XYZ file of C-alpha atoms in Angstrom:
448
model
C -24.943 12.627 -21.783
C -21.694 11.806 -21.008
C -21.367 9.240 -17.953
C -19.115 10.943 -14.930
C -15.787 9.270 -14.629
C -14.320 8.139 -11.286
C -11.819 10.449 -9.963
C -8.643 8.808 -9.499
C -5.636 9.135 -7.353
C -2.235 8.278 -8.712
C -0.055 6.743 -6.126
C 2.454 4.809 -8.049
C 5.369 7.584 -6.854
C 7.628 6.195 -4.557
C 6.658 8.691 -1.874
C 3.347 7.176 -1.859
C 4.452 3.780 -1.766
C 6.483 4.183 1.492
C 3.286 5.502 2.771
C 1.802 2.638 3.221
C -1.603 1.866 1.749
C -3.736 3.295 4.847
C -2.445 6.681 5.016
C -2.613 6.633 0.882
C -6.323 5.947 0.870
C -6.890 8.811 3.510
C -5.202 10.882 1.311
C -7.378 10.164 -1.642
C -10.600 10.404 0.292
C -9.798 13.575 2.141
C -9.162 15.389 -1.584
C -11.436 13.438 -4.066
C -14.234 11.793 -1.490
C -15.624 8.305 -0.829
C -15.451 6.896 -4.417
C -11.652 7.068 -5.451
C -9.599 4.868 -7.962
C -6.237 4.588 -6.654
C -3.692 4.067 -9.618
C -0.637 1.920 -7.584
C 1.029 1.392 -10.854
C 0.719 1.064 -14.527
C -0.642 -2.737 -13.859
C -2.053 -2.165 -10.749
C -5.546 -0.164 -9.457
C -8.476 -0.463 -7.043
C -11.621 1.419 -6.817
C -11.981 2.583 -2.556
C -15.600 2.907 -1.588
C -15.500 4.454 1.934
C -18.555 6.166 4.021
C -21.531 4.352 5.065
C -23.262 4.617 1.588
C -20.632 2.649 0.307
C -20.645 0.108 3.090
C -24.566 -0.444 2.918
C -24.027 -0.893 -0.807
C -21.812 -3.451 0.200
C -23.904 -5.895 2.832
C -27.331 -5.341 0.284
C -25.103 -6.317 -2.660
C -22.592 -9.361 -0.924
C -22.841 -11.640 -3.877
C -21.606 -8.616 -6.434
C -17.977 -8.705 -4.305
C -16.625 -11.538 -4.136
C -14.817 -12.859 -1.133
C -12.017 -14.214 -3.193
C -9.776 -12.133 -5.248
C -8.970 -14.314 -7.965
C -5.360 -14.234 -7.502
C -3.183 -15.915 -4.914
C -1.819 -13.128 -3.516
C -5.259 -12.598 -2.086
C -5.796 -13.710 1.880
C -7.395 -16.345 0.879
C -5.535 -17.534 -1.903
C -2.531 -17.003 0.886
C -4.474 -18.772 3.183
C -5.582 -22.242 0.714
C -1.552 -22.205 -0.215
C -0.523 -21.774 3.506
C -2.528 -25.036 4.859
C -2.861 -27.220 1.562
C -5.251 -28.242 -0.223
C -5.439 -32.178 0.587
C -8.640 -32.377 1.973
C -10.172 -31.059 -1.184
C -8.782 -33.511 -3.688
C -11.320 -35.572 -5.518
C -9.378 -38.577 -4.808
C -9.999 -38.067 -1.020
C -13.446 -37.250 -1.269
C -13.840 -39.813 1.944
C -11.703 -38.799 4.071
C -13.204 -35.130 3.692
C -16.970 -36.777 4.555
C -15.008 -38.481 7.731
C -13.263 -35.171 8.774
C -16.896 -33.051 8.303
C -18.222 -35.174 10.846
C -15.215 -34.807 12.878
C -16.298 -30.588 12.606
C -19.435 -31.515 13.880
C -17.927 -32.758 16.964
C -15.511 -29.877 17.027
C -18.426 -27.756 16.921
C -20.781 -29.251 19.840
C -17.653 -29.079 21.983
C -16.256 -25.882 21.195
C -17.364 -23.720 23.789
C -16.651 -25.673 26.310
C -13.418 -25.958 25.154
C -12.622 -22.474 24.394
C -13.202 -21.381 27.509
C -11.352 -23.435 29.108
C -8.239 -22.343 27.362
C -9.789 -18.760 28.147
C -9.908 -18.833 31.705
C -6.146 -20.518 32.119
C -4.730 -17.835 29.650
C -6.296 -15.450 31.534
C -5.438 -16.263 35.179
C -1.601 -16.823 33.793
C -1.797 -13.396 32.875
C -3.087 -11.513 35.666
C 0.045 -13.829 37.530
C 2.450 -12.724 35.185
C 1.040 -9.045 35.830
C 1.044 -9.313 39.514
C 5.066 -10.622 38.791
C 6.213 -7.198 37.378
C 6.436 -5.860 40.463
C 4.713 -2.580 39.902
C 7.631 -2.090 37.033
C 6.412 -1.084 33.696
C 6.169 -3.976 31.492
C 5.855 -3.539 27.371
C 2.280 -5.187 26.755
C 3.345 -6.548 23.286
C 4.871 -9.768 24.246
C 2.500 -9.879 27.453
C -0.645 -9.614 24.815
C 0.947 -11.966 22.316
C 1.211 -15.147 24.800
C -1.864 -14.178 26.079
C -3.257 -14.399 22.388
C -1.685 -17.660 22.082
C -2.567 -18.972 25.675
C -6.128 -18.737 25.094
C -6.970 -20.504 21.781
C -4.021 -22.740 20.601
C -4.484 -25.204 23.645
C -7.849 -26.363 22.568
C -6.163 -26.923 18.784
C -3.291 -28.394 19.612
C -3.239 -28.924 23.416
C 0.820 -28.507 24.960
C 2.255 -29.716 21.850
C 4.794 -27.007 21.498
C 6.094 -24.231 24.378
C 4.097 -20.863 24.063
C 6.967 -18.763 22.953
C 7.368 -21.388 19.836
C 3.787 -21.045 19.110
C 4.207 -16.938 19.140
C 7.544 -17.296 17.440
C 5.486 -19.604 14.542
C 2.923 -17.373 14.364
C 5.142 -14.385 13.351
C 6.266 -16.518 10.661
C 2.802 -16.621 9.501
C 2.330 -13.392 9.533
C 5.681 -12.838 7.735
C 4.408 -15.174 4.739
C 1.352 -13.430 4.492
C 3.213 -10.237 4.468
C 5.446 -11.425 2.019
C 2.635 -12.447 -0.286
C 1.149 -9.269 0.012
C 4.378 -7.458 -1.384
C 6.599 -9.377 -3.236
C 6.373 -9.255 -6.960
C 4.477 -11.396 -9.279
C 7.306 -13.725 -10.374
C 8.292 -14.621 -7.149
C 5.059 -15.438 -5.892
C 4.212 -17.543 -8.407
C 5.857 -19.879 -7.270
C 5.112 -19.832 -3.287
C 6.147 -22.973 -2.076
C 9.827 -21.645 -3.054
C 9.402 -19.238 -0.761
C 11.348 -18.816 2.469
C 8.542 -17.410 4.230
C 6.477 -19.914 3.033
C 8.961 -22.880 4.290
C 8.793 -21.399 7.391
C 4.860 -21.146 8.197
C 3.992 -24.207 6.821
C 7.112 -25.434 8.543
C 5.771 -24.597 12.363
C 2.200 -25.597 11.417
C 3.289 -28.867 10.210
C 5.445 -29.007 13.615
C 2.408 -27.789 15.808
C 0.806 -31.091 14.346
C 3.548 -33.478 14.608
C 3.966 -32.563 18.667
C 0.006 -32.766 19.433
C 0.016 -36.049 17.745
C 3.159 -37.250 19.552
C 0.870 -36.621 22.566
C -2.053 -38.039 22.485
C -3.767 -40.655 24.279
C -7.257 -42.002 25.293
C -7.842 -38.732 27.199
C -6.742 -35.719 25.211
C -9.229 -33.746 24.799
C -8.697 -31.113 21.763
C -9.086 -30.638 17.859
C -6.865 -32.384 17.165
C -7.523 -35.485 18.996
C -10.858 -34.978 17.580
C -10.034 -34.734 14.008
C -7.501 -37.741 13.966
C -9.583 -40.301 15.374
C -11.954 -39.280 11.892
C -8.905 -40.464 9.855
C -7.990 -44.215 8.451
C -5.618 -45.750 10.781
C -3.561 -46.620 7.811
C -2.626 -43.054 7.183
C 1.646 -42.192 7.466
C 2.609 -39.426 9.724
C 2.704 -37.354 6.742
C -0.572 -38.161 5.572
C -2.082 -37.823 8.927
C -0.530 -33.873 8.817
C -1.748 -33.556 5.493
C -5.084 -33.660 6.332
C -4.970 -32.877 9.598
C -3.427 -28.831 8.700
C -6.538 -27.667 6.850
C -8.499 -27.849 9.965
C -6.624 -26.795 12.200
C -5.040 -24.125 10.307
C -7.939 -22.474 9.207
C -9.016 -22.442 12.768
C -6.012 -20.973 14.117
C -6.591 -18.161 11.822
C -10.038 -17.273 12.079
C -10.083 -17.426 15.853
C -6.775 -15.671 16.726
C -6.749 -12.761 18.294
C -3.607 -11.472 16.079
C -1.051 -10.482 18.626
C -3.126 -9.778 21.065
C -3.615 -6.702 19.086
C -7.099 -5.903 20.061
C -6.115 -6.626 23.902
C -3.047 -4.707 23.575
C -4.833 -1.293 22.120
C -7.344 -1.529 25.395
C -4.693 -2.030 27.756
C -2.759 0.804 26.157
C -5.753 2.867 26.632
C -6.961 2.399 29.618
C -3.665 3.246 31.049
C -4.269 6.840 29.666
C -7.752 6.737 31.583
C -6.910 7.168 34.947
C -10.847 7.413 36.116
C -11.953 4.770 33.584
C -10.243 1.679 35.083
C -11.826 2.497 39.320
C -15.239 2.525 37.284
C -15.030 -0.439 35.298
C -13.461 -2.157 38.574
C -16.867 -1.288 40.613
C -18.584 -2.928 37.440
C -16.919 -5.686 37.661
C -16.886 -6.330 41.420
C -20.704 -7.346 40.658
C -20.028 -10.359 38.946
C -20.865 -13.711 40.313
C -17.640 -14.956 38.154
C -15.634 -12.851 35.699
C -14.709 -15.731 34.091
C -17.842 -16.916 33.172
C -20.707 -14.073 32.977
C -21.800 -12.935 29.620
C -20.470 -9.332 28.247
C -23.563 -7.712 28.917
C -23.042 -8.008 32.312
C -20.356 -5.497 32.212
C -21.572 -3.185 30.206
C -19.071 -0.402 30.417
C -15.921 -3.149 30.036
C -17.773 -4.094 26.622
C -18.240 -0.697 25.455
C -14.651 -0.110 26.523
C -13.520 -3.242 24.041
C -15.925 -1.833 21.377
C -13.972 1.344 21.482
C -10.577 0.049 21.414
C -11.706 -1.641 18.254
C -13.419 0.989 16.252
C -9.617 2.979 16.896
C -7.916 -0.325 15.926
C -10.080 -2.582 13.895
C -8.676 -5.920 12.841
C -9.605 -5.839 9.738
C -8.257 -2.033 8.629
C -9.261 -2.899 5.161
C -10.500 -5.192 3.413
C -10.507 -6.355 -0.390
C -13.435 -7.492 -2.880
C -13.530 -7.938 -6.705
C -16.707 -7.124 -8.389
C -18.396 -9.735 -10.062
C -20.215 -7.879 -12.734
C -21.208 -4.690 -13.948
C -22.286 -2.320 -11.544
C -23.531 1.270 -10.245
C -22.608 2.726 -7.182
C -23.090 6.209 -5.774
C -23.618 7.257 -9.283
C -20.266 5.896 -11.519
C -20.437 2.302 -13.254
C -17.945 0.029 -11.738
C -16.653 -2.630 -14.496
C -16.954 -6.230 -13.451
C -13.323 -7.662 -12.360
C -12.736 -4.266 -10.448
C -10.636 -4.762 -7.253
C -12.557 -3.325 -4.600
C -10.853 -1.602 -1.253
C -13.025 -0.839 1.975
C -11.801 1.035 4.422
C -12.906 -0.120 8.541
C -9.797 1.927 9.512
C -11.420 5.610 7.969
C -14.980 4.985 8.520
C -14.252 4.459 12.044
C -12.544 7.750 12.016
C -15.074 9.936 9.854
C -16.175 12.593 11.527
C -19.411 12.372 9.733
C -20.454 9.719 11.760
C -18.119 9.633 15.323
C -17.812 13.045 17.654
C -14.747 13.625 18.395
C -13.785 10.298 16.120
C -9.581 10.399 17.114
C -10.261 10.617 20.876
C -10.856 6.972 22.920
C -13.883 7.348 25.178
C -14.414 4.318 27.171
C -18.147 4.927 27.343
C -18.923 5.746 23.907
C -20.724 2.069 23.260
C -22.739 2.290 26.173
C -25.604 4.099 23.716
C -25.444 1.685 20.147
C -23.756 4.364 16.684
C -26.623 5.750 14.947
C -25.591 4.211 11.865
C -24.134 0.388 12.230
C -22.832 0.863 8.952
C -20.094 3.094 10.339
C -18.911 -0.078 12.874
C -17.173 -2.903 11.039
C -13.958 -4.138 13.043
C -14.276 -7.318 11.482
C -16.003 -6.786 8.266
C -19.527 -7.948 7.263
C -21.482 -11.564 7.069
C -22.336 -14.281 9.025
C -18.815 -15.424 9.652
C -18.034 -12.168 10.559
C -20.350 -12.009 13.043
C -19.559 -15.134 14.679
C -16.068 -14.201 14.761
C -16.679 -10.602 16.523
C -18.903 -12.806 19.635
C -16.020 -15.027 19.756
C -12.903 -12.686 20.227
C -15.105 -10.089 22.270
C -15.774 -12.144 24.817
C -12.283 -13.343 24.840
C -10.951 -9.953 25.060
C -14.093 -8.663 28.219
C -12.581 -11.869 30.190
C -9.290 -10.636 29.682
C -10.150 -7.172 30.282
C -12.324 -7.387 33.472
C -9.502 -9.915 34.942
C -7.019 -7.031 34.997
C -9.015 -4.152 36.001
C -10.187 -6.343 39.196
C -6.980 -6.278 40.119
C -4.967 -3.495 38.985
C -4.817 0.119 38.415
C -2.719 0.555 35.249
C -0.040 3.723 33.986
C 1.917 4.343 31.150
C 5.529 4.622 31.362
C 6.196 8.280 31.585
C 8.952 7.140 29.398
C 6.827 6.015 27.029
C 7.982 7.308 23.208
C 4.222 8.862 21.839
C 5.371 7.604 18.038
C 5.294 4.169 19.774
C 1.895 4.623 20.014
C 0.806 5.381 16.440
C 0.345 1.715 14.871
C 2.131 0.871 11.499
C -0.827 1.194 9.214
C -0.178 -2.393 7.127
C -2.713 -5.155 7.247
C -2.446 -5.440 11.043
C -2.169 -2.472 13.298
C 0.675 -2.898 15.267
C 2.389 -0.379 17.498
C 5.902 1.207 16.054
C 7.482 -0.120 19.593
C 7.097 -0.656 23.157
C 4.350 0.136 25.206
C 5.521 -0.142 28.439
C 2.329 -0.003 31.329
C 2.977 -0.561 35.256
C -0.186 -2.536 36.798
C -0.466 -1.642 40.694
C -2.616 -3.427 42.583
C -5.589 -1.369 43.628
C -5.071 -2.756 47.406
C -3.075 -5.435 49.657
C -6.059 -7.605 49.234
C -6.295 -7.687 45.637
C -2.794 -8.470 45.763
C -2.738 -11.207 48.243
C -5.986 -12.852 46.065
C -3.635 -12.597 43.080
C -0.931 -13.894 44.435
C -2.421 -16.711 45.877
C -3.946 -17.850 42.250
């Protein structure tokens, strides 16, 4: 019997290259179903498994993908090139024993310090809020600092003003983009890169200002990690070793843009009768600050929500490590591998009404878990998700305690639809007027 061949979707036109590789993949699934090969060019395919099936296969088969896609174009390879690799040399074998039991000290103390950088991001923004005025304000730049505000503090305390750290955090994003795109002769050679000059560039500046400031009583990552490190170290050195930690830090606990706090804003000011219920929610808590997510349950389902419209992570690559059999075709070993967060979320199969933002969808847990991955899948993952959920029901519950929110009737509604790339960024502004719910709210806030 003849074995049945994958189906496969040819998208190496140019139409379906402008189309971005989201709305390409919805394309294939919607006419040849949740097991596609996408054919990007002559040198280039990968197999998309989408529907739960696919994504069960996936977390009872983890060591058959491989987190790392062999290539340096990958995240990850983006990632090692992005921070260095100095710390892993064998020659400095004791400097990486020092720094691990700097991490452990990073660890025991994280929490403490994470929140906080939390709570003062936060209150600056529901001041910078109550500053508008009433006047629509676009939440992207708003959401950004916010982002920034409330994690690169307890990295790299003050070393550099917040709109350089959002500024150098663009350029990250720009040299992952550019990794992501460019062909293969150019990114062999990375370091050559412009992008790439300019991430490394503000990370190795980040560095160089939080060690120009510390003294007996800083209190950060930073601090931390340096005191692990020979004294005899040059300033260079000292950065050398000092950017894997931090920058792989930076990364896995940003919230990127403020994305995920920018989508629930931007929602909840087309939920007029959402926003007076969560406020009553939240006028129970002791401290909003301070009092775990399931406190508020509605705020967290709210969050939830925003994310399953606007995961993170809208897809996510694997490369198969050996031969394999899923939903009935055999998958070759060395086969990249493309999941899909961004369609499952919005399968009808498993979400009513799956296009629509309802606030109180989370308040009963999805029949099938496997259809809710804003982050991906593992252990990581998962500590991840706590991390920047709570940091977004802070947020959230701050600014519903105080304000009613609107869009801009003047909003453009294709400013709304996010670019579907690796991040899910609105096309433009998103301008929202916060109005404080009464003179006594306001007078609270303005008193902060």
């Amino acid at each position: 019997m003849t074995e049945p061949q994958i189906p496969v979707f040819d998208a190496s036109s140019e139409f379906h290259q402008n189309l971005g590789l989201l709305k390409v993949a919805e394309t294939a699934m919607r006419k040849l179903g949740d097991v596609v090969m996408i054919r990007a060019s002559e040198s280039r395919q990968m197999l998309l498994l989408t529907g739960t099936e696919s994504i069960r296969y996936w977390k009872n088969h983890q060591g058959q993908f491989q987190t790392e896609l062999g290539d340096i174009a990958s995240n990850a390879g983006t990632t090692r090139i992005l921070i260095g690799d100095a710390l892993e040399r064998p020659e400095n074998a004791a400097i990486w024993d020092a720094s691990r039991s700097g991490l452990a000290e990073v660890n025991a103390r994280w929490d403490d310090w994470a929140h906080r950088s939390l709570t003062t991001a936060t209150r600056a923004l529901v001041r910078d809020l109550a500053l508008t005025a009433e006047a629509p304000v676009d939440l992207r730049p708003i959401c950004s600092l916010w982002a920034v505000r409330a994690l690169c503090p307890t990295l790299f305390g003050d070393a550099l003003p917040d709109q350089d750290m959002v500024d150098g955090l663009m350029q990250i994003e720009q040299f992952y983009f550019a990794m992501s795109t460019k062909d293969a002769d150019e990114i062999a050679h990375p370091e050559r890169l412009a992008e790439f000059q300019q991430a490394r560039g503000f990370l190795d500046r980040a560095v160089r200002a939080g060690l120009a400031q510390l003294n007996d009583e800083t209190s950060t990552v930073l601090a931390t990690m340096n005191k692990c490190l020979p004294e005899t170290l040059s300033e260079e050195q000292r950065i050398d070793f000092l950017r894997p930690t931090l920058g792989r830090l930076l990364l896995e606990k940003l919230n990127i843009d403020g994305l995920g706090l920018l989508w629930t804003l931007c929602h909840l000011a087309q939920s007029p009768d959402l926003v007076p219920e969560m406020a009553r929610e939240v006028g129970g808590c002791a401290d909003l600050y301070d009092a775990p997510d399931t406190e508020t349950p509605l705020c967290y389902s709210v969050i939830q929500e925003a994310q399953r419209l606007y995961p993170e992570l809208p897809f996510i690559y694997r490369i198969t490590s050996k031969e394999m059999e899923v939903q009935g075709y055999n998958v070759p070993p060395r086969t990249t591998i493309l999941f899909a967060p961004w369609l499952v979320h919005r399968d009808g199969r498993y979400w009513d009404t799956p296009n629509r933002f309802d606030g109180h969808r989370f308040l009963t847990p999805p029949e099938d878990r496997n259809s809710y991955l804003p982050f991906g899948i593992g252990p990581r993952v998962r500590s991840r998700s706590r991390f920047l959920q709570h940091q977004l029901s802070v947020a959230v519950r701050a600014v519903v305690a105080e304000f009613d929110l609107q869009l801009a009737p003047d909003c453009k509604r294709g400013n709304l639809r996010p670019i579907l790339r690796s991040t899910l960024a609105p096309r433009g502004a998103v301008p929202v007027a916060f109005r404080y719910r009464t003179a006594a709210t306001e007078a609270a806030t303005l008193a902060l």
